[in-house]
Amino acid sequence: MEKTAVIFDLDGVIVSTDEYHYEAWKQISEQEDIPFNREINEKLRGVSRMESLEIILSNSTKSYSESEKLLLAERKNERYRELLNHLSVKDILPGVRELILNLKGREMKIAIGSSSKNTPFILEKIGMASSFDAIADGNAIKNSKPDPEVFLLAAERLGVRPEECIVMEDAEAGIDAAIAAGMKAVGIGAASTCQNAHIGVEDLTKLNIEQLLER
């Protein structure tokens, strides 16, 4: 099946806000006296905000009501968005703009497929709000990765079949979501060694476009 579209995860593929997530979760954890470190933070990669919170709270001796959890998640997001104000065009990851230009030159459709509800804000901050043909994000889905919902929605909004899509992901949960959607999966960075990924590269500058588009 000929590939006609590429779906990019946002965080870790287009831009990295990992450190901002870490700082925001660290602040919440310290305020709640919950153990938190970078090893725990790695488990949050590609996971939704509420699921990330559940992972963090699993290390707490206190029980939280649903309303308390929602408040914690909102506090984390407020801090995260404060940190996101530092984002700019210079934070776009290596190889991103070159790859997008190459794909557009080949008349490939491109989309964002991200579980983040902050996707529009992040794209605006890095000057890429109008760079994609479609956006599917956490504001439009019920199930986060590894559920394939966000990638299937991106394909639908692009007007292509799932099997025509290639997904760029930096998290194992995202690779699993792409495979579940019936799409070709490219592991970037931390996901480059995922067994389920069809291709693995350290970053987008290392990606061979011809290999990418092979059936």
Coordinates of N, CA and C in Angstrom, one line a residue:
M1 N 0.8 -1.2 0.0 CA 0.0 0.0 0.0 C 0.9 1.3 0.0
E2 N 0.7 2.1 -1.0 CA 1.4 3.4 -1.1 C 1.2 4.3 0.1
K3 N 2.2 4.8 0.7 CA 2.1 5.8 1.8 C 1.8 7.2 1.3
T4 N 0.7 7.8 1.7 CA 0.4 9.1 1.3 C 0.4 10.2 2.4
A5 N 0.6 9.8 3.6 CA 0.5 10.7 4.7 C 1.4 10.3 5.9
V6 N 1.9 11.4 6.6 CA 2.7 11.2 7.7 C 2.1 11.9 8.9
I7 N 2.0 11.2 10.0 CA 1.4 11.7 11.2 C 2.5 11.9 12.3
F8 N 2.7 13.1 12.8 CA 3.8 13.3 13.7 C 3.2 13.4 15.2
D9 N 3.8 12.7 16.1 CA 3.5 13.0 17.5 C 4.2 14.4 17.7
L10 N 3.7 15.1 18.7 CA 4.3 16.5 18.9 C 5.5 16.5 19.9
D11 N 5.2 16.2 21.1 CA 6.3 16.3 22.1 C 7.3 15.2 22.0
G12 N 8.6 15.6 21.7 CA 9.6 14.7 21.5 C 9.9 14.4 20.1
V13 N 9.1 14.8 19.2 CA 9.3 14.6 17.7 C 9.4 15.9 17.0
I14 N 8.4 16.8 17.2 CA 8.5 18.2 16.7 C 9.2 19.1 17.6
V15 N 8.9 19.0 18.8 CA 9.6 19.9 19.9 C 9.6 19.1 21.2
S16 N 10.6 19.4 22.0 CA 10.7 18.7 23.3 C 10.3 19.6 24.4
T17 N 9.3 19.2 25.2 CA 8.9 19.9 26.4 C 9.1 19.0 27.6
D18 N 9.8 17.9 27.4 CA 10.0 16.9 28.5 C 10.5 17.6 29.8
E19 N 11.4 18.5 29.7 CA 11.9 19.1 30.9 C 10.8 20.0 31.6
Y20 N 9.9 20.6 30.8 CA 8.8 21.3 31.4 C 7.9 20.4 32.1
H21 N 7.6 19.3 31.5 CA 6.7 18.3 32.1 C 7.3 17.9 33.5
Y22 N 8.6 17.5 33.4 CA 9.3 17.1 34.6 C 9.2 18.1 35.7
E23 N 9.5 19.4 35.4 CA 9.5 20.4 36.4 C 8.1 20.6 37.0
A24 N 7.1 20.5 36.2 CA 5.7 20.7 36.7 C 5.3 19.6 37.5
W25 N 5.6 18.4 37.1 CA 5.2 17.2 38.0 C 6.0 17.2 39.2
K26 N 7.3 17.6 39.2 CA 8.2 17.6 40.3 C 7.6 18.6 41.4
Q27 N 7.2 19.7 40.9 CA 6.6 20.7 41.8 C 5.4 20.2 42.5
I28 N 4.5 19.5 41.8 CA 3.3 19.0 42.4 C 3.6 17.9 43.4
S29 N 4.6 17.0 43.0 CA 5.0 15.9 43.9 C 5.6 16.4 45.2
E30 N 6.4 17.4 45.1 CA 7.0 18.0 46.3 C 6.0 18.6 47.2
Q31 N 5.0 19.3 46.6 CA 4.0 19.9 47.4 C 3.1 18.9 48.1
E32 N 3.0 17.7 47.5 CA 2.1 16.7 48.1 C 3.0 15.6 48.8
D33 N 4.3 15.9 48.9 CA 5.2 15.0 49.6 C 5.2 13.6 49.0
I34 N 5.2 13.5 47.7 CA 5.2 12.2 47.0 C 6.6 12.0 46.3
P35 N 7.2 10.9 46.5 CA 8.5 10.6 45.8 C 8.4 10.8 44.3
F36 N 9.3 11.5 43.7 CA 9.3 11.7 42.3 C 10.7 11.9 41.8
N37 N 11.1 11.2 40.7 CA 12.4 11.4 40.1 C 12.4 11.2 38.6
R38 N 13.5 11.3 37.9 CA 13.5 11.1 36.5 C 13.1 9.7 36.0
E39 N 13.4 8.7 36.8 CA 13.0 7.4 36.5 C 11.5 7.2 36.4
I40 N 10.8 7.8 37.4 CA 9.4 7.8 37.4 C 8.9 8.6 36.2
N41 N 9.5 9.8 36.0 CA 9.1 10.7 34.9 C 9.2 10.0 33.5
E42 N 10.1 9.1 33.3 CA 10.2 8.3 32.1 C 9.0 7.5 31.8
K43 N 8.3 7.0 32.9 CA 7.1 6.2 32.7 C 5.9 7.0 32.2
L44 N 6.1 8.3 32.3 CA 5.0 9.2 31.9 C 5.0 9.6 30.4
R45 N 6.1 9.1 29.7 CA 6.3 9.5 28.3 C 5.2 8.9 27.4
G46 N 4.5 9.8 26.7 CA 3.5 9.4 25.8 C 2.2 9.1 26.5
V47 N 2.1 9.4 27.8 CA 0.9 9.0 28.5 C 0.1 10.3 28.8
S48 N -1.2 10.2 28.9 CA -2.1 11.3 29.2 C -1.9 11.9 30.6
R49 N -2.4 13.1 30.7 CA -2.1 13.8 32.0 C -2.7 13.1 33.2
M50 N -4.0 12.6 33.1 CA -4.6 11.9 34.2 C -4.0 10.6 34.5
E51 N -3.6 9.9 33.4 CA -2.9 8.6 33.6 C -1.5 8.8 34.2
S52 N -0.8 9.9 33.8 CA 0.5 10.3 34.4 C 0.3 10.5 35.9
L53 N -0.8 11.3 36.3 CA -1.1 11.6 37.7 C -1.3 10.3 38.5
E54 N -2.0 9.3 37.9 CA -2.2 8.1 38.6 C -0.9 7.3 38.9
I55 N 0.0 7.4 37.9 CA 1.3 6.7 38.1 C 2.0 7.4 39.3
I56 N 2.0 8.7 39.3 CA 2.6 9.5 40.4 C 2.0 9.2 41.8
L57 N 0.7 9.2 41.8 CA -0.1 9.0 43.0 C 0.0 7.6 43.6
S58 N 0.5 6.6 42.7 CA 0.6 5.3 43.2 C 1.8 5.2 44.2
N59 N 2.6 6.2 44.3 CA 3.7 6.3 45.2 C 3.4 7.1 46.5
S60 N 2.1 7.5 46.6 CA 1.7 8.3 47.7 C 1.0 7.4 48.8
T61 N 1.2 7.8 50.0 CA 0.5 7.1 51.1 C -0.9 7.6 51.4
K62 N -1.2 8.6 50.7 CA -2.6 9.3 50.8 C -3.5 8.9 49.7
S63 N -4.8 8.8 50.0 CA -5.8 8.5 49.0 C -6.4 9.8 48.5
Y64 N -6.6 9.9 47.2 CA -7.2 11.2 46.6 C -8.5 10.9 46.0
S65 N -9.5 11.8 46.2 CA -10.8 11.7 45.6 C -10.6 12.1 44.1
E66 N -11.6 11.9 43.3 CA -11.6 12.2 41.9 C -11.5 13.8 41.7
S67 N -12.2 14.5 42.6 CA -12.1 16.0 42.5 C -10.7 16.5 42.9
E68 N -10.1 15.8 43.9 CA -8.7 16.2 44.3 C -7.8 15.9 43.1
K69 N -8.0 14.8 42.5 CA -7.1 14.5 41.3 C -7.2 15.5 40.2
L70 N -8.4 15.9 39.9 CA -8.6 16.9 38.9 C -8.0 18.2 39.2
L71 N -8.0 18.6 40.5 CA -7.4 19.8 40.9 C -5.8 19.7 40.8
L72 N -5.3 18.6 41.2 CA -3.8 18.3 41.0 C -3.4 18.4 39.6
A73 N -4.2 17.8 38.7 CA -3.9 17.8 37.3 C -4.0 19.2 36.7
E74 N -4.9 20.0 37.2 CA -5.0 21.4 36.7 C -3.9 22.2 37.2
R75 N -3.5 22.0 38.5 CA -2.3 22.7 39.0 C -1.0 22.4 38.2
K76 N -0.9 21.1 37.9 CA 0.3 20.7 37.1 C 0.2 21.4 35.7
N77 N -0.9 21.4 35.1 CA -1.1 22.0 33.7 C -0.8 23.5 33.8
E78 N -1.3 24.2 34.8 CA -1.0 25.6 34.9 C 0.5 25.9 35.0
R79 N 1.2 25.1 35.8 CA 2.6 25.3 35.9 C 3.3 25.0 34.5
Y80 N 2.9 23.9 33.9 CA 3.4 23.5 32.6 C 3.2 24.6 31.6
R81 N 2.0 25.2 31.5 CA 1.7 26.2 30.5 C 2.6 27.5 30.8
E82 N 2.8 27.8 32.1 CA 3.7 28.9 32.4 C 5.1 28.7 31.8
L83 N 5.6 27.4 31.9 CA 6.9 27.1 31.4 C 6.9 27.1 29.9
L84 N 5.8 26.7 29.3 CA 5.7 26.7 27.8 C 5.8 28.1 27.2
N85 N 5.6 29.1 28.0 CA 5.8 30.5 27.5 C 7.2 30.8 27.0
H86 N 8.1 29.9 27.5 CA 9.5 30.1 27.1 C 9.8 29.5 25.7
L87 N 8.9 28.7 25.1 CA 9.0 28.1 23.8 C 9.1 29.1 22.7
S88 N 9.9 28.7 21.7 CA 10.0 29.6 20.5 C 10.4 28.7 19.3
V89 N 10.5 29.4 18.2 CA 10.9 28.7 16.9 C 12.2 27.9 17.1
K90 N 13.1 28.4 17.9 CA 14.4 27.8 18.1 C 14.3 26.4 18.8
D91 N 13.2 26.1 19.4 CA 13.0 24.9 20.1 C 12.5 23.7 19.2
I92 N 12.2 24.0 17.9 CA 11.9 23.0 17.0 C 13.1 22.0 16.8
L93 N 12.8 20.7 16.9 CA 13.9 19.7 17.0 C 14.6 19.6 15.6
P94 N 15.8 19.2 15.6 CA 16.6 19.0 14.4 C 15.9 18.1 13.3
G95 N 15.9 18.6 12.1 CA 15.4 17.8 11.0 C 14.0 17.9 10.7
V96 N 13.2 18.6 11.6 CA 11.8 18.7 11.5 C 11.4 19.5 10.3
R97 N 11.9 20.7 10.2 CA 11.4 21.6 9.1 C 11.9 21.0 7.7
E98 N 13.1 20.4 7.7 CA 13.6 19.9 6.4 C 12.7 18.7 6.0
L99 N 12.3 17.8 6.9 CA 11.5 16.7 6.6 C 10.1 17.1 6.1
I100 N 9.5 18.1 6.8 CA 8.2 18.6 6.4 C 8.2 19.2 5.0
L101 N 9.3 19.9 4.7 CA 9.4 20.5 3.3 C 9.6 19.4 2.3
N102 N 10.3 18.4 2.6 CA 10.5 17.3 1.7 C 9.2 16.5 1.4
L103 N 8.5 16.3 2.5 CA 7.2 15.6 2.4 C 6.2 16.4 1.5
K104 N 6.2 17.7 1.8 CA 5.2 18.5 1.0 C 5.6 18.6 -0.4
G105 N 6.9 18.6 -0.7 CA 7.4 18.5 -2.1 C 7.0 17.3 -2.8
R106 N 6.8 16.2 -2.0 CA 6.3 15.0 -2.6 C 4.8 14.8 -2.6
E107 N 4.1 15.9 -2.2 CA 2.7 16.0 -2.1 C 2.1 15.0 -1.1
M108 N 2.9 14.8 0.0 CA 2.4 13.9 1.1 C 1.6 14.8 2.0
K109 N 0.5 14.3 2.6 CA -0.2 15.0 3.6 C 0.4 14.8 5.0
I110 N 0.4 15.8 5.8 CA 1.0 15.7 7.1 C 0.0 16.2 8.2
A111 N 0.1 15.5 9.4 CA -0.8 15.8 10.5 C -0.1 15.7 11.8
I112 N -0.7 16.2 12.8 CA -0.2 16.0 14.2 C -1.2 15.0 14.8
G113 N -0.6 14.0 15.6 CA -1.4 13.1 16.3 C -0.8 13.1 17.7
S114 N -1.4 13.9 18.6 CA -0.8 14.0 20.0 C -1.9 13.9 21.0
S115 N -1.6 13.3 22.2 CA -2.5 13.2 23.3 C -2.6 14.5 24.1
S116 N -1.7 15.4 23.8 CA -1.7 16.6 24.6 C -2.8 17.6 24.3
K117 N -3.5 18.1 25.3 CA -4.5 19.1 25.1 C -3.9 20.5 24.9
N118 N -2.6 20.6 25.1 CA -1.9 21.9 24.9 C -1.3 22.0 23.4
T119 N -1.7 21.0 22.6 CA -1.1 21.0 21.2 C -1.3 22.4 20.5
P120 N -2.5 23.0 20.4 CA -2.6 24.3 19.7 C -1.7 25.3 20.3
F121 N -1.6 25.4 21.6 CA -0.8 26.4 22.2 C 0.7 26.2 21.9
I122 N 1.2 25.0 21.9 CA 2.6 24.7 21.6 C 2.9 25.0 20.2
L123 N 2.0 24.6 19.3 CA 2.3 24.9 17.8 C 2.3 26.4 17.6
E124 N 1.5 27.1 18.3 CA 1.5 28.6 18.1 C 2.8 29.2 18.6
K125 N 3.3 28.7 19.8 CA 4.5 29.2 20.3 C 5.7 29.0 19.4
I126 N 5.7 27.8 18.7 CA 6.9 27.5 17.9 C 6.7 27.9 16.4
G127 N 5.6 28.6 16.1 CA 5.3 29.2 14.8 C 4.9 28.1 13.8
M128 N 4.3 27.0 14.2 CA 3.9 26.0 13.3 C 2.4 25.7 13.3
A129 N 1.6 26.6 13.7 CA 0.2 26.4 13.9 C -0.5 26.1 12.5
S130 N 0.1 26.6 11.4 CA -0.6 26.4 10.1 C 0.3 25.5 9.2
S131 N 1.2 24.7 9.8 CA 2.1 23.9 9.0 C 1.5 22.5 8.6
F132 N 0.4 22.1 9.3 CA -0.1 20.8 9.1 C -1.5 20.8 8.4
D133 N -1.8 19.7 7.7 CA -3.0 19.6 7.0 C -4.2 19.2 7.9
A134 N -3.8 18.6 9.1 CA -4.8 18.2 10.1 C -4.2 18.1 11.4
I135 N -5.0 18.3 12.5 CA -4.5 18.1 13.8 C -5.5 17.3 14.6
A136 N -5.0 16.2 15.2 CA -5.8 15.4 16.2 C -5.1 15.4 17.5
D137 N -5.7 15.9 18.5 CA -5.0 16.0 19.8 C -5.9 15.6 21.0
G138 N -5.4 15.8 22.2 CA -6.1 15.4 23.4 C -7.5 16.1 23.6
N139 N -7.7 17.2 22.9 CA -9.0 17.9 23.0 C -10.1 17.2 22.2
A140 N -9.8 16.2 21.4 CA -10.7 15.6 20.5 C -10.9 14.1 20.7
I141 N -10.1 13.5 21.7 CA -10.2 12.1 21.9 C -10.6 11.7 23.3
K142 N -11.0 10.5 23.5 CA -11.4 10.0 24.8 C -10.3 9.0 25.3
N143 N -9.6 8.4 24.5 CA -8.6 7.4 24.9 C -7.2 7.8 24.4
S144 N -6.2 7.9 25.3 CA -4.9 8.2 25.0 C -4.1 7.0 24.5
K145 N -2.9 7.2 24.0 CA -2.1 6.1 23.6 C -1.7 5.2 24.8
P146 N -1.6 3.9 24.6 CA -1.5 3.2 23.3 C -2.8 2.9 22.6
D147 N -3.9 3.4 23.0 CA -5.1 3.3 22.1 C -4.8 4.0 20.8
P148 N -5.3 3.5 19.7 CA -5.0 4.1 18.4 C -5.9 5.3 18.0
E149 N -6.8 5.7 18.9 CA -7.8 6.6 18.5 C -7.3 7.9 17.9
V150 N -6.2 8.5 18.5 CA -5.7 9.8 18.0 C -5.1 9.7 16.6
F151 N -4.5 8.5 16.3 CA -3.9 8.4 14.9 C -5.0 8.1 13.9
L152 N -6.0 7.3 14.3 CA -7.2 7.0 13.4 C -7.9 8.3 13.1
L153 N -8.1 9.2 14.1 CA -8.7 10.5 13.9 C -7.9 11.3 13.0
A154 N -6.6 11.3 13.1 CA -5.7 12.1 12.2 C -5.9 11.6 10.8
A155 N -5.9 10.3 10.6 CA -6.1 9.8 9.3 C -7.4 10.2 8.7
E156 N -8.5 10.1 9.5 CA -9.8 10.5 9.1 C -9.8 12.0 8.7
R157 N -9.2 12.8 9.5 CA -9.2 14.3 9.1 C -8.3 14.6 7.9
L158 N -7.4 13.7 7.6 CA -6.6 13.9 6.4 C -7.3 13.3 5.2
G159 N -8.3 12.5 5.4 CA -9.0 11.8 4.3 C -8.3 10.7 3.7
V160 N -7.5 10.0 4.5 CA -6.7 8.8 4.0 C -7.0 7.6 4.9
R161 N -6.7 6.4 4.3 CA -6.9 5.2 5.1 C -5.7 5.0 6.0
P162 N -5.9 4.3 7.1 CA -4.9 4.1 8.1 C -3.6 3.4 7.5
E163 N -3.8 2.5 6.6 CA -2.7 1.7 6.0 C -1.8 2.6 5.1
E164 N -2.3 3.8 4.8 CA -1.6 4.8 4.0 C -0.7 5.7 4.8
C165 N -0.7 5.5 6.1 CA -0.1 6.5 7.0 C 1.2 5.9 7.6
I166 N 2.1 6.9 7.9 CA 3.4 6.6 8.6 C 3.3 7.5 9.9
V167 N 3.7 6.9 11.0 CA 3.6 7.6 12.2 C 5.0 7.9 12.8
M168 N 5.3 9.1 13.2 CA 6.6 9.4 13.8 C 6.4 9.5 15.3
E169 N 7.0 8.7 16.1 CA 6.8 8.6 17.6 C 8.1 8.5 18.4
D170 N 8.1 9.1 19.6 CA 9.2 9.0 20.4 C 8.9 8.2 21.7
A171 N 7.7 7.6 21.8 CA 7.3 6.8 23.0 C 6.8 5.5 22.6
E172 N 7.1 4.5 23.4 CA 6.6 3.1 23.1 C 5.1 3.0 23.0
A173 N 4.4 3.8 23.9 CA 3.0 3.8 23.8 C 2.5 4.3 22.5
G174 N 3.2 5.3 21.9 CA 2.8 5.8 20.6 C 3.1 4.8 19.5
I175 N 4.2 4.1 19.6 CA 4.5 3.0 18.6 C 3.4 2.0 18.6
D176 N 3.0 1.5 19.8 CA 2.0 0.5 20.0 C 0.7 1.0 19.4
A177 N 0.4 2.3 19.6 CA -0.8 2.9 19.1 C -0.8 2.9 17.5
A178 N 0.3 3.2 17.0 CA 0.5 3.3 15.5 C 0.3 1.9 14.9
I179 N 0.9 0.9 15.6 CA 0.7 -0.5 15.1 C -0.7 -1.0 15.2
A180 N -1.4 -0.6 16.3 CA -2.8 -1.0 16.5 C -3.7 -0.3 15.5
A181 N -3.2 0.8 15.0 CA -4.0 1.5 14.0 C -3.8 1.0 12.6
G182 N -2.8 0.1 12.5 CA -2.5 -0.5 11.1 C -1.6 0.4 10.3
M183 N -0.8 1.2 11.0 CA 0.1 2.2 10.3 C 1.6 1.8 10.5
K184 N 2.4 2.3 9.6 CA 3.8 2.1 9.7 C 4.4 3.0 10.8
A185 N 5.2 2.4 11.7 CA 5.7 3.2 12.9 C 7.2 3.4 12.8
V186 N 7.5 4.7 13.0 CA 8.9 5.1 13.0 C 9.3 5.5 14.4
G187 N 10.2 4.9 15.1 CA 10.6 5.2 16.4 C 11.7 6.2 16.4
I188 N 11.5 7.3 17.1 CA 12.5 8.4 17.2 C 13.1 8.5 18.6
G189 N 14.4 8.7 18.7 CA 15.0 8.9 20.0 C 14.8 7.7 20.9
A190 N 14.1 7.9 22.0 CA 13.8 6.9 23.1 C 13.1 5.7 22.5
A191 N 12.3 5.9 21.4 CA 11.5 4.8 20.8 C 12.2 4.1 19.7
S192 N 13.5 4.6 19.4 CA 14.2 4.0 18.2 C 14.5 2.5 18.4
T193 N 14.5 2.0 19.6 CA 14.8 0.6 19.9 C 13.6 -0.2 20.2
C194 N 12.4 0.4 20.0 CA 11.2 -0.4 20.2 C 11.1 -1.5 19.2
Q195 N 10.8 -2.7 19.7 CA 10.8 -3.9 18.8 C 9.7 -3.8 17.8
N196 N 8.6 -3.1 18.1 CA 7.5 -3.0 17.2 C 7.7 -2.0 16.1
A197 N 8.6 -1.1 16.3 CA 8.8 0.0 15.3 C 9.4 -0.6 14.0
H198 N 8.9 -0.1 12.9 CA 9.4 -0.6 11.5 C 10.7 0.0 11.2
I199 N 11.0 1.2 11.7 CA 12.2 1.9 11.5 C 12.6 2.6 12.8
G200 N 13.8 2.7 13.2 CA 14.3 3.4 14.4 C 15.4 4.3 14.1
V201 N 15.3 5.6 14.4 CA 16.4 6.6 14.2 C 16.6 7.5 15.5
E202 N 17.8 7.9 15.6 CA 18.1 8.8 16.8 C 17.4 10.1 16.8
D203 N 17.3 10.7 15.6 CA 16.5 11.9 15.4 C 16.2 12.0 13.9
L204 N 15.4 13.0 13.6 CA 14.9 13.1 12.2 C 15.9 13.4 11.2
T205 N 17.1 13.9 11.6 CA 18.1 14.2 10.7 C 18.7 12.9 10.1
K206 N 18.5 11.8 10.9 CA 19.1 10.5 10.5 C 18.1 9.7 9.6
L207 N 16.9 10.2 9.4 CA 15.9 9.5 8.6 C 16.1 9.5 7.1
N208 N 16.1 8.3 6.5 CA 16.3 8.2 5.1 C 14.9 8.3 4.5
I209 N 14.6 9.3 3.7 CA 13.2 9.5 3.2 C 12.8 8.4 2.3
E210 N 13.8 7.9 1.5 CA 13.4 6.8 0.6 C 13.0 5.5 1.3
Q211 N 13.8 5.2 2.4 CA 13.5 4.1 3.2 C 12.1 4.3 3.9
L212 N 11.9 5.5 4.3 CA 10.6 5.8 5.0 C 9.4 5.5 4.1
L213 N 9.5 5.8 2.8 CA 8.4 5.7 1.9 C 8.3 4.3 1.2
E214 N 9.2 3.4 1.6 CA 9.1 2.0 1.0 C 7.8 1.4 1.6
R215 N 7.3 0.5 0.7 CA 6.0 -0.1 1.1 C 6.3 -1.1 2.2

